[in-house]
CSV table of C-alpha atoms in Angstrom, one decimal:
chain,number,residue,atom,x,y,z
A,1,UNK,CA,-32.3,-59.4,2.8
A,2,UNK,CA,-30.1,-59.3,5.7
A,3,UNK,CA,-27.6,-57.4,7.7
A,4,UNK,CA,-24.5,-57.4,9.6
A,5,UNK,CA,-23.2,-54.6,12.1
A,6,UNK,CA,-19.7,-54.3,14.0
A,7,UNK,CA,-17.6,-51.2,15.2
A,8,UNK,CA,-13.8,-51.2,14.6
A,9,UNK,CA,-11.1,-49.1,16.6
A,10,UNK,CA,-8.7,-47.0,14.4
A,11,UNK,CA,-5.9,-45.6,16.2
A,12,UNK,CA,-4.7,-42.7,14.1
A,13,UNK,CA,-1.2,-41.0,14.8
A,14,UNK,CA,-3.0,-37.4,15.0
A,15,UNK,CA,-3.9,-34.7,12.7
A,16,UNK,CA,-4.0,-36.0,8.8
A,17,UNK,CA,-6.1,-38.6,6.5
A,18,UNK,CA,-5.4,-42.1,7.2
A,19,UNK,CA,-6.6,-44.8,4.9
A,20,UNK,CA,-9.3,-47.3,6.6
A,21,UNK,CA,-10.1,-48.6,2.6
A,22,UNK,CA,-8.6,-52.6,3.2
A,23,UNK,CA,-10.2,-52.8,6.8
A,24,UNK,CA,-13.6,-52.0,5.7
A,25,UNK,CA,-13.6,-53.7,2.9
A,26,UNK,CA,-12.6,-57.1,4.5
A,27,UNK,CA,-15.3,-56.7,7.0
A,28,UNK,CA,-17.8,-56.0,4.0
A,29,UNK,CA,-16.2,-59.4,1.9
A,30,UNK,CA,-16.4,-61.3,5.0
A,31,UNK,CA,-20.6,-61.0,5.2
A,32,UNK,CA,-20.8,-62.7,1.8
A,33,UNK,CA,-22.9,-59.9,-0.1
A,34,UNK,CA,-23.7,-60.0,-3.9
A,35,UNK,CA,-25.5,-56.9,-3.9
A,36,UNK,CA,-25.4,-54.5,-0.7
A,37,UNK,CA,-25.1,-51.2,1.0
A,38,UNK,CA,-22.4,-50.1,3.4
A,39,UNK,CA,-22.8,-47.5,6.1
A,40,UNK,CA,-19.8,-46.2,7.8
A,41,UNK,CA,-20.0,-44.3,10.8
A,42,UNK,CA,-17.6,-42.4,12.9
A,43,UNK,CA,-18.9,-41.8,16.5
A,44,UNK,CA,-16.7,-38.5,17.1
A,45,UNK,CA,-16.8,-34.5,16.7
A,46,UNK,CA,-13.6,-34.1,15.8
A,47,UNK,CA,-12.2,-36.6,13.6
A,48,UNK,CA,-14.9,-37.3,10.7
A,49,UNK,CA,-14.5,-39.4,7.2
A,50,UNK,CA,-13.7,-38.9,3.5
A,51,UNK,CA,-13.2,-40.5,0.3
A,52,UNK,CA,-10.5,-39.9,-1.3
A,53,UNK,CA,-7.7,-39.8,-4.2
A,54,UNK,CA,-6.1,-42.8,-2.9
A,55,UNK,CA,-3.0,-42.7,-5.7
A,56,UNK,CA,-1.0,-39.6,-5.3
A,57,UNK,CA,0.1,-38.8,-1.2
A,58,UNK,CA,0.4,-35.1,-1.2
A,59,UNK,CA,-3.1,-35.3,-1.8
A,60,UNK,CA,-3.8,-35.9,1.6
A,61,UNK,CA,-1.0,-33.1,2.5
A,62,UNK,CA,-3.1,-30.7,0.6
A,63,UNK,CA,-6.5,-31.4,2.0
A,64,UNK,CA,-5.3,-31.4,5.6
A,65,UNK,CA,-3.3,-27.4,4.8
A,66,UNK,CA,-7.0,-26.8,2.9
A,67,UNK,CA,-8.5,-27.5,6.0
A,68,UNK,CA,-6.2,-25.5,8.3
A,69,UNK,CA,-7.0,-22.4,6.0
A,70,UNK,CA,-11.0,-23.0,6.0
A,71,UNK,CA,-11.3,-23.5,9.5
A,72,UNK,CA,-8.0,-21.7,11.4
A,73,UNK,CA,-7.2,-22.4,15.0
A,74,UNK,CA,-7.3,-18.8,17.2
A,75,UNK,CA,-9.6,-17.5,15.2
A,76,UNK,CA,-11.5,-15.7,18.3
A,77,UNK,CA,-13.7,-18.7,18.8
A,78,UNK,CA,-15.7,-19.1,22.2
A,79,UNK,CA,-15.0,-22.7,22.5
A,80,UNK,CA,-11.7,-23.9,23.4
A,81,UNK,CA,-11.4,-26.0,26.5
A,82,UNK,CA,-9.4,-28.8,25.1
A,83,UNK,CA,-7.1,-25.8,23.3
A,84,UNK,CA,-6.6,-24.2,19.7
A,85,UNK,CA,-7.0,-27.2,18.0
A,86,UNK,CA,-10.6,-28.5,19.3
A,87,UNK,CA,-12.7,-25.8,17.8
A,88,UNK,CA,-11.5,-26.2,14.2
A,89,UNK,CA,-11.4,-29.7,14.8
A,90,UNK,CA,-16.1,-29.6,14.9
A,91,UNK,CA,-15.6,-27.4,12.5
A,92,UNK,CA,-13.9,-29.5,9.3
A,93,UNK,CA,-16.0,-32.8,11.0
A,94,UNK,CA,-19.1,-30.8,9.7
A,95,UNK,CA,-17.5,-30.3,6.6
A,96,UNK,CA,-16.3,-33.5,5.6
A,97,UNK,CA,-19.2,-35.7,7.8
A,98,UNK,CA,-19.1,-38.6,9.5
A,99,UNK,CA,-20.6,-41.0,7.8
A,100,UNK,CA,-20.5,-42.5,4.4
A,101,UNK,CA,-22.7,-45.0,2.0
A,102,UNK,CA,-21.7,-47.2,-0.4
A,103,UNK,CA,-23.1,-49.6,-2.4
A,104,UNK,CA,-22.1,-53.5,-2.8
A,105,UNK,CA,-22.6,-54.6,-6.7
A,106,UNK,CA,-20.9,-58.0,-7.9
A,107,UNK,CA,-19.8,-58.6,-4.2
A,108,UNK,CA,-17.7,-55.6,-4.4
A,109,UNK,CA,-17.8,-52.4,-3.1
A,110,UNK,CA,-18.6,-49.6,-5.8
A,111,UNK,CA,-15.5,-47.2,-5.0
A,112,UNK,CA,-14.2,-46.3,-8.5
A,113,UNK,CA,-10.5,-47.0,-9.4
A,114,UNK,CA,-8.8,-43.9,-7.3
A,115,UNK,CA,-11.1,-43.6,-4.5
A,116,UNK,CA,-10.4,-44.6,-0.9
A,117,UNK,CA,-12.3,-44.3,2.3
A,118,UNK,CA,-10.1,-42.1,5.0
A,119,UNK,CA,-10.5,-41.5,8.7
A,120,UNK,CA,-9.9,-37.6,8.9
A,121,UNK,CA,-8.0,-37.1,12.7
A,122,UNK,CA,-8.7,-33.5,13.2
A,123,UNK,CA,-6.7,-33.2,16.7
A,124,UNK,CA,-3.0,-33.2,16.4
A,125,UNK,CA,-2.7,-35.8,19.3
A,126,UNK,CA,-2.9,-39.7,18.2
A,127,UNK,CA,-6.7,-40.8,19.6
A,128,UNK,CA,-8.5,-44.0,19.3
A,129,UNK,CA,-11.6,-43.5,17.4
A,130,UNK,CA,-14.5,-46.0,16.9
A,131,UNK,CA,-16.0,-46.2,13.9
A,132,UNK,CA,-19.4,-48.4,13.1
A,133,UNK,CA,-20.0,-50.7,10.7
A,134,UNK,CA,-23.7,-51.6,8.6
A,135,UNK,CA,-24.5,-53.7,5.4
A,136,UNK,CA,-27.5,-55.0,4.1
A,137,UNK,CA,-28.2,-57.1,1.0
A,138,UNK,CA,-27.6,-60.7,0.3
B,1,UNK,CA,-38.1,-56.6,1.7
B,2,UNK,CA,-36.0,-56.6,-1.5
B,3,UNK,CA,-33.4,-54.5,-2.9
B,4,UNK,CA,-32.1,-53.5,-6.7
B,5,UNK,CA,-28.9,-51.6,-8.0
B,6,UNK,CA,-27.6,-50.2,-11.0
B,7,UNK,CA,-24.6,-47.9,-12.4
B,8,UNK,CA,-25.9,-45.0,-14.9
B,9,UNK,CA,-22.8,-42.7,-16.8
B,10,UNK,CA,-23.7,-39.6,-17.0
B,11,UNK,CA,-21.9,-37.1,-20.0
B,12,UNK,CA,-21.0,-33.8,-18.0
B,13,UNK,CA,-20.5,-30.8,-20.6
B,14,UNK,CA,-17.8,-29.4,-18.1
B,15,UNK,CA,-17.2,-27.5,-14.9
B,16,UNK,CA,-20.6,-27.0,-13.2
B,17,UNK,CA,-24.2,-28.7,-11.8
B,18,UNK,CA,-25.9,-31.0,-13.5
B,19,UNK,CA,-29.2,-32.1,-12.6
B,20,UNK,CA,-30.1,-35.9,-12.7
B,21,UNK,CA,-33.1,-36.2,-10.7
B,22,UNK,CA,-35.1,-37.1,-14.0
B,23,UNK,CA,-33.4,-40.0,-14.8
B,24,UNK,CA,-32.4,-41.0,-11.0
B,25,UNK,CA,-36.0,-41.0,-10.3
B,26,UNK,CA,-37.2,-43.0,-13.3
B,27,UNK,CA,-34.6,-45.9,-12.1
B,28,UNK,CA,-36.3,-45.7,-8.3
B,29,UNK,CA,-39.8,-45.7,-9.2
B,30,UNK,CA,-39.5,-48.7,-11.9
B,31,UNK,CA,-38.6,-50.6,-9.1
B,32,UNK,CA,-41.7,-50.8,-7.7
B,33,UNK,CA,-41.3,-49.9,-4.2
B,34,UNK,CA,-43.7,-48.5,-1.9
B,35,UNK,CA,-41.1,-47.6,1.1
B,36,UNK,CA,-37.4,-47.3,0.6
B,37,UNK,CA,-34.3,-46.3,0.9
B,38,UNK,CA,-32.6,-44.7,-2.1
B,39,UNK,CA,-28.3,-44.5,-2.2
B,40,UNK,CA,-27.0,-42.3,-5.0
B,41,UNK,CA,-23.1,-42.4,-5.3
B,42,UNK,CA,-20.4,-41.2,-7.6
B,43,UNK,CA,-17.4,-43.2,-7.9
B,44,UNK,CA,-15.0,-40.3,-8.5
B,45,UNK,CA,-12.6,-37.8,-6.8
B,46,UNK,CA,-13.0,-34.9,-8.8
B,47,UNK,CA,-16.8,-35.1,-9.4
B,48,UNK,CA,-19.5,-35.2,-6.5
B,49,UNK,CA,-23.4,-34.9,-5.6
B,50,UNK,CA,-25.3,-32.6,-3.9
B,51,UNK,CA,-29.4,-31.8,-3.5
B,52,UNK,CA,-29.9,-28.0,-4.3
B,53,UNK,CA,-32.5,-25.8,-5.5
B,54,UNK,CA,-34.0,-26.6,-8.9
B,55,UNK,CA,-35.8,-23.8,-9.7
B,56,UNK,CA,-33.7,-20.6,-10.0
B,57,UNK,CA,-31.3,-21.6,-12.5
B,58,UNK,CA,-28.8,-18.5,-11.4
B,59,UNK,CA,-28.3,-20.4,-7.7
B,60,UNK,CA,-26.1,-23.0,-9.6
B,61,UNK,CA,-23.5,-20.0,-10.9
B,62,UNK,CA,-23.6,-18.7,-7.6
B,63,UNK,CA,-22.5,-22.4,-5.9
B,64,UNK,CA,-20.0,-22.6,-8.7
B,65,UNK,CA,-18.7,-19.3,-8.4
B,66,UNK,CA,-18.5,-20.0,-4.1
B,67,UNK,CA,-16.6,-23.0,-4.7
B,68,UNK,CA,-14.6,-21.5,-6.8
B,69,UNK,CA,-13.4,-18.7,-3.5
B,70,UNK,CA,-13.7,-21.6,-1.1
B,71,UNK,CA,-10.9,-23.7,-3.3
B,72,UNK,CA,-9.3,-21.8,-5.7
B,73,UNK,CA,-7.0,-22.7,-7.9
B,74,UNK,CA,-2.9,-21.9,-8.1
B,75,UNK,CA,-3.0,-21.8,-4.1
B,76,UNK,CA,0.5,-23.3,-4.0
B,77,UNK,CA,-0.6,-27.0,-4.0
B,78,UNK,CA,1.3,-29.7,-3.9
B,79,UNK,CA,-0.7,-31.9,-6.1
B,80,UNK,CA,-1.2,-30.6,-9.6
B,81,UNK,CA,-0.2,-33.4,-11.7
B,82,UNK,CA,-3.1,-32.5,-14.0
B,83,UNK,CA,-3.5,-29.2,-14.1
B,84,UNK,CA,-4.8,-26.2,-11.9
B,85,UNK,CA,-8.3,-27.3,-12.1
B,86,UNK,CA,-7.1,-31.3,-10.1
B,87,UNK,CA,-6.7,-30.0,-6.5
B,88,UNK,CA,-9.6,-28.1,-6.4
B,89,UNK,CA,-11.8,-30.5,-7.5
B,90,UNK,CA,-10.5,-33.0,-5.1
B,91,UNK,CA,-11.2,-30.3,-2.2
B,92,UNK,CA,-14.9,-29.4,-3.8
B,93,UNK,CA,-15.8,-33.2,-3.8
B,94,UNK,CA,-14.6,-33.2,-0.5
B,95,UNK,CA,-16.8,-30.3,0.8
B,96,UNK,CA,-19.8,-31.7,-1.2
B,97,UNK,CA,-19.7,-35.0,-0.7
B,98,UNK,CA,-20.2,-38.3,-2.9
B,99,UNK,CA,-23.0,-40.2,-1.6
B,100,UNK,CA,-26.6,-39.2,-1.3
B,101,UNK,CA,-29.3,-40.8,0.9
B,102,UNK,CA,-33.1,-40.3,0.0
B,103,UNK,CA,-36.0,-42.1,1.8
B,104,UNK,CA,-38.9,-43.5,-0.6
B,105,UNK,CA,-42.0,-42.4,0.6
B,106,UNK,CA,-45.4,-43.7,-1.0
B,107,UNK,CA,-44.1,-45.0,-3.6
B,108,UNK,CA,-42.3,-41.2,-4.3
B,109,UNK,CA,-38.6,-40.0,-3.3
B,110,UNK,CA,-39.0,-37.6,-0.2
B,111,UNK,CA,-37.2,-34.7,-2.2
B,112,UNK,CA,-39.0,-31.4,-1.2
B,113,UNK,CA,-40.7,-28.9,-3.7
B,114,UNK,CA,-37.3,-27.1,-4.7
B,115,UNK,CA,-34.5,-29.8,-4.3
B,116,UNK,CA,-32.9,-31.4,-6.8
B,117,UNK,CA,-30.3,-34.3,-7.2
B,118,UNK,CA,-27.1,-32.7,-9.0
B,119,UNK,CA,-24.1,-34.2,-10.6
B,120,UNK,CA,-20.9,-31.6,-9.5
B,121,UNK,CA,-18.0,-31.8,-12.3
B,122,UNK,CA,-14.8,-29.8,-10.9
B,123,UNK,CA,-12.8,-30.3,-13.5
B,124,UNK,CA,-13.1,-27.9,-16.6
B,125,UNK,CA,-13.0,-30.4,-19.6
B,126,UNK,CA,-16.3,-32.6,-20.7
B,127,UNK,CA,-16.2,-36.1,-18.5
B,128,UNK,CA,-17.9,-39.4,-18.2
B,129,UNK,CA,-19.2,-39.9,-14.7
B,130,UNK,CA,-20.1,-43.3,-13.2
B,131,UNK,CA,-23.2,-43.3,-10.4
B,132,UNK,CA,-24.0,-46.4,-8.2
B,133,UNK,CA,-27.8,-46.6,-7.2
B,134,UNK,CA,-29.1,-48.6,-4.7
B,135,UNK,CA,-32.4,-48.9,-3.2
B,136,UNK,CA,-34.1,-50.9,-1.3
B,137,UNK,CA,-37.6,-51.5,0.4
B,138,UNK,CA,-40.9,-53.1,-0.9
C,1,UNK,CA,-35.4,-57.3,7.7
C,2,UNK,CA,-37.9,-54.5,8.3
C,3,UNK,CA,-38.8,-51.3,7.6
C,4,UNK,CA,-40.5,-48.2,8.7
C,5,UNK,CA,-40.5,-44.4,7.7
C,6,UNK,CA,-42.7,-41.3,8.7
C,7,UNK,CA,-42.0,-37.4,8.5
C,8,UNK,CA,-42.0,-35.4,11.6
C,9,UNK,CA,-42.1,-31.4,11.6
C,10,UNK,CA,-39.6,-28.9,13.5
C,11,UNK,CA,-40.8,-25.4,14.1
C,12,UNK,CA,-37.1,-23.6,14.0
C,13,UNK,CA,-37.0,-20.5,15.7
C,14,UNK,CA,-34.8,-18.7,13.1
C,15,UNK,CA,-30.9,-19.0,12.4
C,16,UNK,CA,-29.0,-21.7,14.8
C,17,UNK,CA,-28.3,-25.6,15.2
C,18,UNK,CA,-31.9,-26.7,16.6
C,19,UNK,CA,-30.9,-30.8,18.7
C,20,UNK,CA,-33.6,-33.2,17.4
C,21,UNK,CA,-31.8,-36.1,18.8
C,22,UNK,CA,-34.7,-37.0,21.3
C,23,UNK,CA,-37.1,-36.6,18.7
C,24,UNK,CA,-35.8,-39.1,16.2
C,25,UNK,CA,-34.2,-41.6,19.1
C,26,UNK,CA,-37.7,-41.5,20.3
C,27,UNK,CA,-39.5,-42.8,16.8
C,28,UNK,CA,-36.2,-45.7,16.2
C,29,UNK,CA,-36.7,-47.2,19.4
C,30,UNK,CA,-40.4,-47.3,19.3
C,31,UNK,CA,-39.7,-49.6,16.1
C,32,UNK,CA,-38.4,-52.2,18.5
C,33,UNK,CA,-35.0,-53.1,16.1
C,34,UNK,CA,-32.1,-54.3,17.4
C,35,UNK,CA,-29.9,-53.7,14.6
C,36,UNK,CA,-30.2,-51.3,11.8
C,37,UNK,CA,-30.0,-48.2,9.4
C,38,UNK,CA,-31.4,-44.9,10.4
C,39,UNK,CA,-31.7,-42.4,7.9
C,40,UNK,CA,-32.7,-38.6,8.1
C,41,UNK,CA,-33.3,-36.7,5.6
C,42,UNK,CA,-34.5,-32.8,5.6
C,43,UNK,CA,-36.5,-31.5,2.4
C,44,UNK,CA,-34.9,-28.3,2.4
C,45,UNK,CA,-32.8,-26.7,0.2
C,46,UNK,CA,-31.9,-23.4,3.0
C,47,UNK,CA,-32.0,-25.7,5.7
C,48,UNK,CA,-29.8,-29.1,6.8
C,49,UNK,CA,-28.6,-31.4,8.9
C,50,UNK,CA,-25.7,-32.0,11.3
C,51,UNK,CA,-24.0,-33.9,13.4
C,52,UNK,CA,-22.1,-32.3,16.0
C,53,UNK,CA,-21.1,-31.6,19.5
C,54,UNK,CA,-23.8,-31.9,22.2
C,55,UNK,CA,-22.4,-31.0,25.4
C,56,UNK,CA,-21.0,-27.1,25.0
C,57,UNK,CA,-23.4,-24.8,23.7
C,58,UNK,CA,-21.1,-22.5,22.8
C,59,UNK,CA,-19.8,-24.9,20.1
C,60,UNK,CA,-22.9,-24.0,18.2
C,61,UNK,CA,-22.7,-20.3,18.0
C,62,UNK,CA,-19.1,-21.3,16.8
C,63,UNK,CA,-20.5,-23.2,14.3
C,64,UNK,CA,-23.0,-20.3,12.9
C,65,UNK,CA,-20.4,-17.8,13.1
C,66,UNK,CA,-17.5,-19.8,11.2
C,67,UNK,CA,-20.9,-21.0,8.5
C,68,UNK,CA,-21.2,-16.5,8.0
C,69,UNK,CA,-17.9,-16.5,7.2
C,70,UNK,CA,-17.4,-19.2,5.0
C,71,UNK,CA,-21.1,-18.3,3.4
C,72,UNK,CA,-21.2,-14.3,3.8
C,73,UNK,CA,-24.8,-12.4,2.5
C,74,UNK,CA,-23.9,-9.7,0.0
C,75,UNK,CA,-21.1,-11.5,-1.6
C,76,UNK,CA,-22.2,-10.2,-5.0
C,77,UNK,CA,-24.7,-13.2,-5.6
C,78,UNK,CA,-26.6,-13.6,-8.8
C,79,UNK,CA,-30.1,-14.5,-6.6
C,80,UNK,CA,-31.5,-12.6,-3.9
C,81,UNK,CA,-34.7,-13.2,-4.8
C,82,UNK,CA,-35.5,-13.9,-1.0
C,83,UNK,CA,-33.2,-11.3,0.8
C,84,UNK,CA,-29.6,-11.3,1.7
C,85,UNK,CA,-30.0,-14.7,4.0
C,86,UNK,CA,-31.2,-16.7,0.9
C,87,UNK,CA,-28.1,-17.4,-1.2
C,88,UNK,CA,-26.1,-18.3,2.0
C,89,UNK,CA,-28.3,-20.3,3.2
C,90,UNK,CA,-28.4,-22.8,0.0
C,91,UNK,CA,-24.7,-23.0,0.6
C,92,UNK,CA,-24.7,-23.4,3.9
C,93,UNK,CA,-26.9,-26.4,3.2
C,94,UNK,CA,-24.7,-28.1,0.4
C,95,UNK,CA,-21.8,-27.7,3.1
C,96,UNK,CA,-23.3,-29.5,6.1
C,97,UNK,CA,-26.0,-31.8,3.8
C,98,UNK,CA,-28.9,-32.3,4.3
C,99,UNK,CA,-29.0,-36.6,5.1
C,100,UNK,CA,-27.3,-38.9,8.1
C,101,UNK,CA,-27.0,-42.1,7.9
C,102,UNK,CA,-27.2,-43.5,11.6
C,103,UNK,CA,-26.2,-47.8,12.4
C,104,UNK,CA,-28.2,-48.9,15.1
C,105,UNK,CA,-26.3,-51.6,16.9
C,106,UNK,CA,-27.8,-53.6,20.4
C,107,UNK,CA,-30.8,-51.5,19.9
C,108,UNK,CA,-29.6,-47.8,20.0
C,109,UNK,CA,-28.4,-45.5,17.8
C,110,UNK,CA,-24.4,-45.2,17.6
C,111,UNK,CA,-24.0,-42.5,18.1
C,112,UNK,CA,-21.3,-41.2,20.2
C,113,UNK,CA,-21.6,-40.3,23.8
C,114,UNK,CA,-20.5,-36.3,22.7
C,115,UNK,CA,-22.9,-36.8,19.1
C,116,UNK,CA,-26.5,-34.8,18.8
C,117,UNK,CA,-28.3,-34.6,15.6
C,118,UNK,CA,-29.1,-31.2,14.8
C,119,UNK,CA,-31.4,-29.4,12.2
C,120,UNK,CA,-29.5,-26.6,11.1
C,121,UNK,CA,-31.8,-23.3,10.3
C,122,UNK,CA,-29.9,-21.2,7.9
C,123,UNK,CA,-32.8,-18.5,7.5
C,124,UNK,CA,-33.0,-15.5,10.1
C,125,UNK,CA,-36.9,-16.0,10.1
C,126,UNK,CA,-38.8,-18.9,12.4
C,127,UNK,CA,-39.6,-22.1,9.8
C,128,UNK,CA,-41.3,-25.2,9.5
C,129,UNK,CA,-39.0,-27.7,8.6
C,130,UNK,CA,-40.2,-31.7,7.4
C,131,UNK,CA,-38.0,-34.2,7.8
C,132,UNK,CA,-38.0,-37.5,6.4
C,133,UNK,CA,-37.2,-40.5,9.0
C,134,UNK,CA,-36.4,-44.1,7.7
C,135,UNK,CA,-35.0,-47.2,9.7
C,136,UNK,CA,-34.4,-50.7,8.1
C,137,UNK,CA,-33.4,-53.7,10.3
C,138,UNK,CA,-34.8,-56.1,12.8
């Protein structure tokens, strides 16, 4: 067994999905791993991760107005130093989490045919966000 | 240390939770390991995991039923290319996740007294859902 | 590589995010790794884990509030066998989760400066809550 371990910087154009699926998975090829597991980390509160449809766009549309209704800016919370759009921003990082795992089978990661690994930006201003990379195997 | 993974399809009789700890756990403790680490993850978008209560059998109507308020269907999305029953299943898996992480413990998985490892299906039809497992340890 | 797991115990005081992030910091670097794969796991099914916002406190009475209204008691639930906070609190848990997967990179954990691990005590009543700790690396 062994392991490998890097952080990457994602700059995301504010509030939506955006796809970090190629990225990652060149890092994870580039180790040289039959057989693995990948852990993927995002080091914020308000931006978090996902896997997701990666086919069909308005997809990503939905999930972001899904998340607007679940967790609503001005909704009479006590937090809101950085403005209306921090609060619910914590809020949907719980819910979707930020981090995922994934095993490495054949030298491949194991996301089936439609699935993609996101970056969720909960704040509507672009931010640079660093994410953390493990794999083990061999 | 050493590691060992597999893929298991599972037959889901429709919308609802599924319990596959049986047969998850029989894979881990064939493997030998005294101390592990234990991945569980479902390679689809409309189809997820979660650990829940295993005993009272009407707690998994009542998760259903929730997810059914949380992300109901005909809510005006933009993505329902296969029916009523796509987007929310897309938001459920979302909410609950597709990966699963359980330390191995004397030679057992570290699941408590009442939790159980559950397949979710969203969607309403009968489906063939593929799981990645991956543990490793010694 | 290397491994090493134990179980600790959290007394919770009742309903509220609960920071074990000294705790669990504490046991990772007393394994003496430099790079690696923290994993907690809680083996409760009306209990979880979270990672979230450690500076503001407010951010967590936020975060119980917005978890009542997503998960309200008396919502017509088929079991109650525990009282009004039993039901909510298993959904609750599937929402949050109950594992994080935690890199370790130069010999700390990852994560970010604003990032606390927290137990999350869905249940009015005080608890005692075990949770499983694993760490893989070298």
């Amino acid at each position: 067994m062994r392991q490998a371990a890097t952080e990457i910087v994602i700059a995301t154009p504010g509030k939506g999905l955006h796809e970090i699926t190629g990225e990652v998975a060149a890092w994870v090829v580039a180790q040289g791993m039959t057989t693995g597991l990948l852990t993927v980390f995002c080091r914020h509160t308000s931006a978090s991760l996902c896997i997701q449809e990666n086919a069909a766009a308005e997809v990503r549309g939905d999930v972001v107005r899904w998340l607007d209704r679940i967790a609503p800016e001005n909704a009479g919370y006590a937090h809101d130093d950085e403005g209306p759009d921090d609060m619910p921003a914590h809020l949907k990082a719980i819910l979707t989490g930020v981090h995922l795992s994934v095993p490495l089978i054949d030298g491949k990661l194991t996301l089936g045919t439609w699935q993609g690994i996101y970056i969720c930006e909960h704040r509507r201003a672009p931010h640079r966000r660093t994410i953390a990379l493990h794999v083990t195997g061999y």
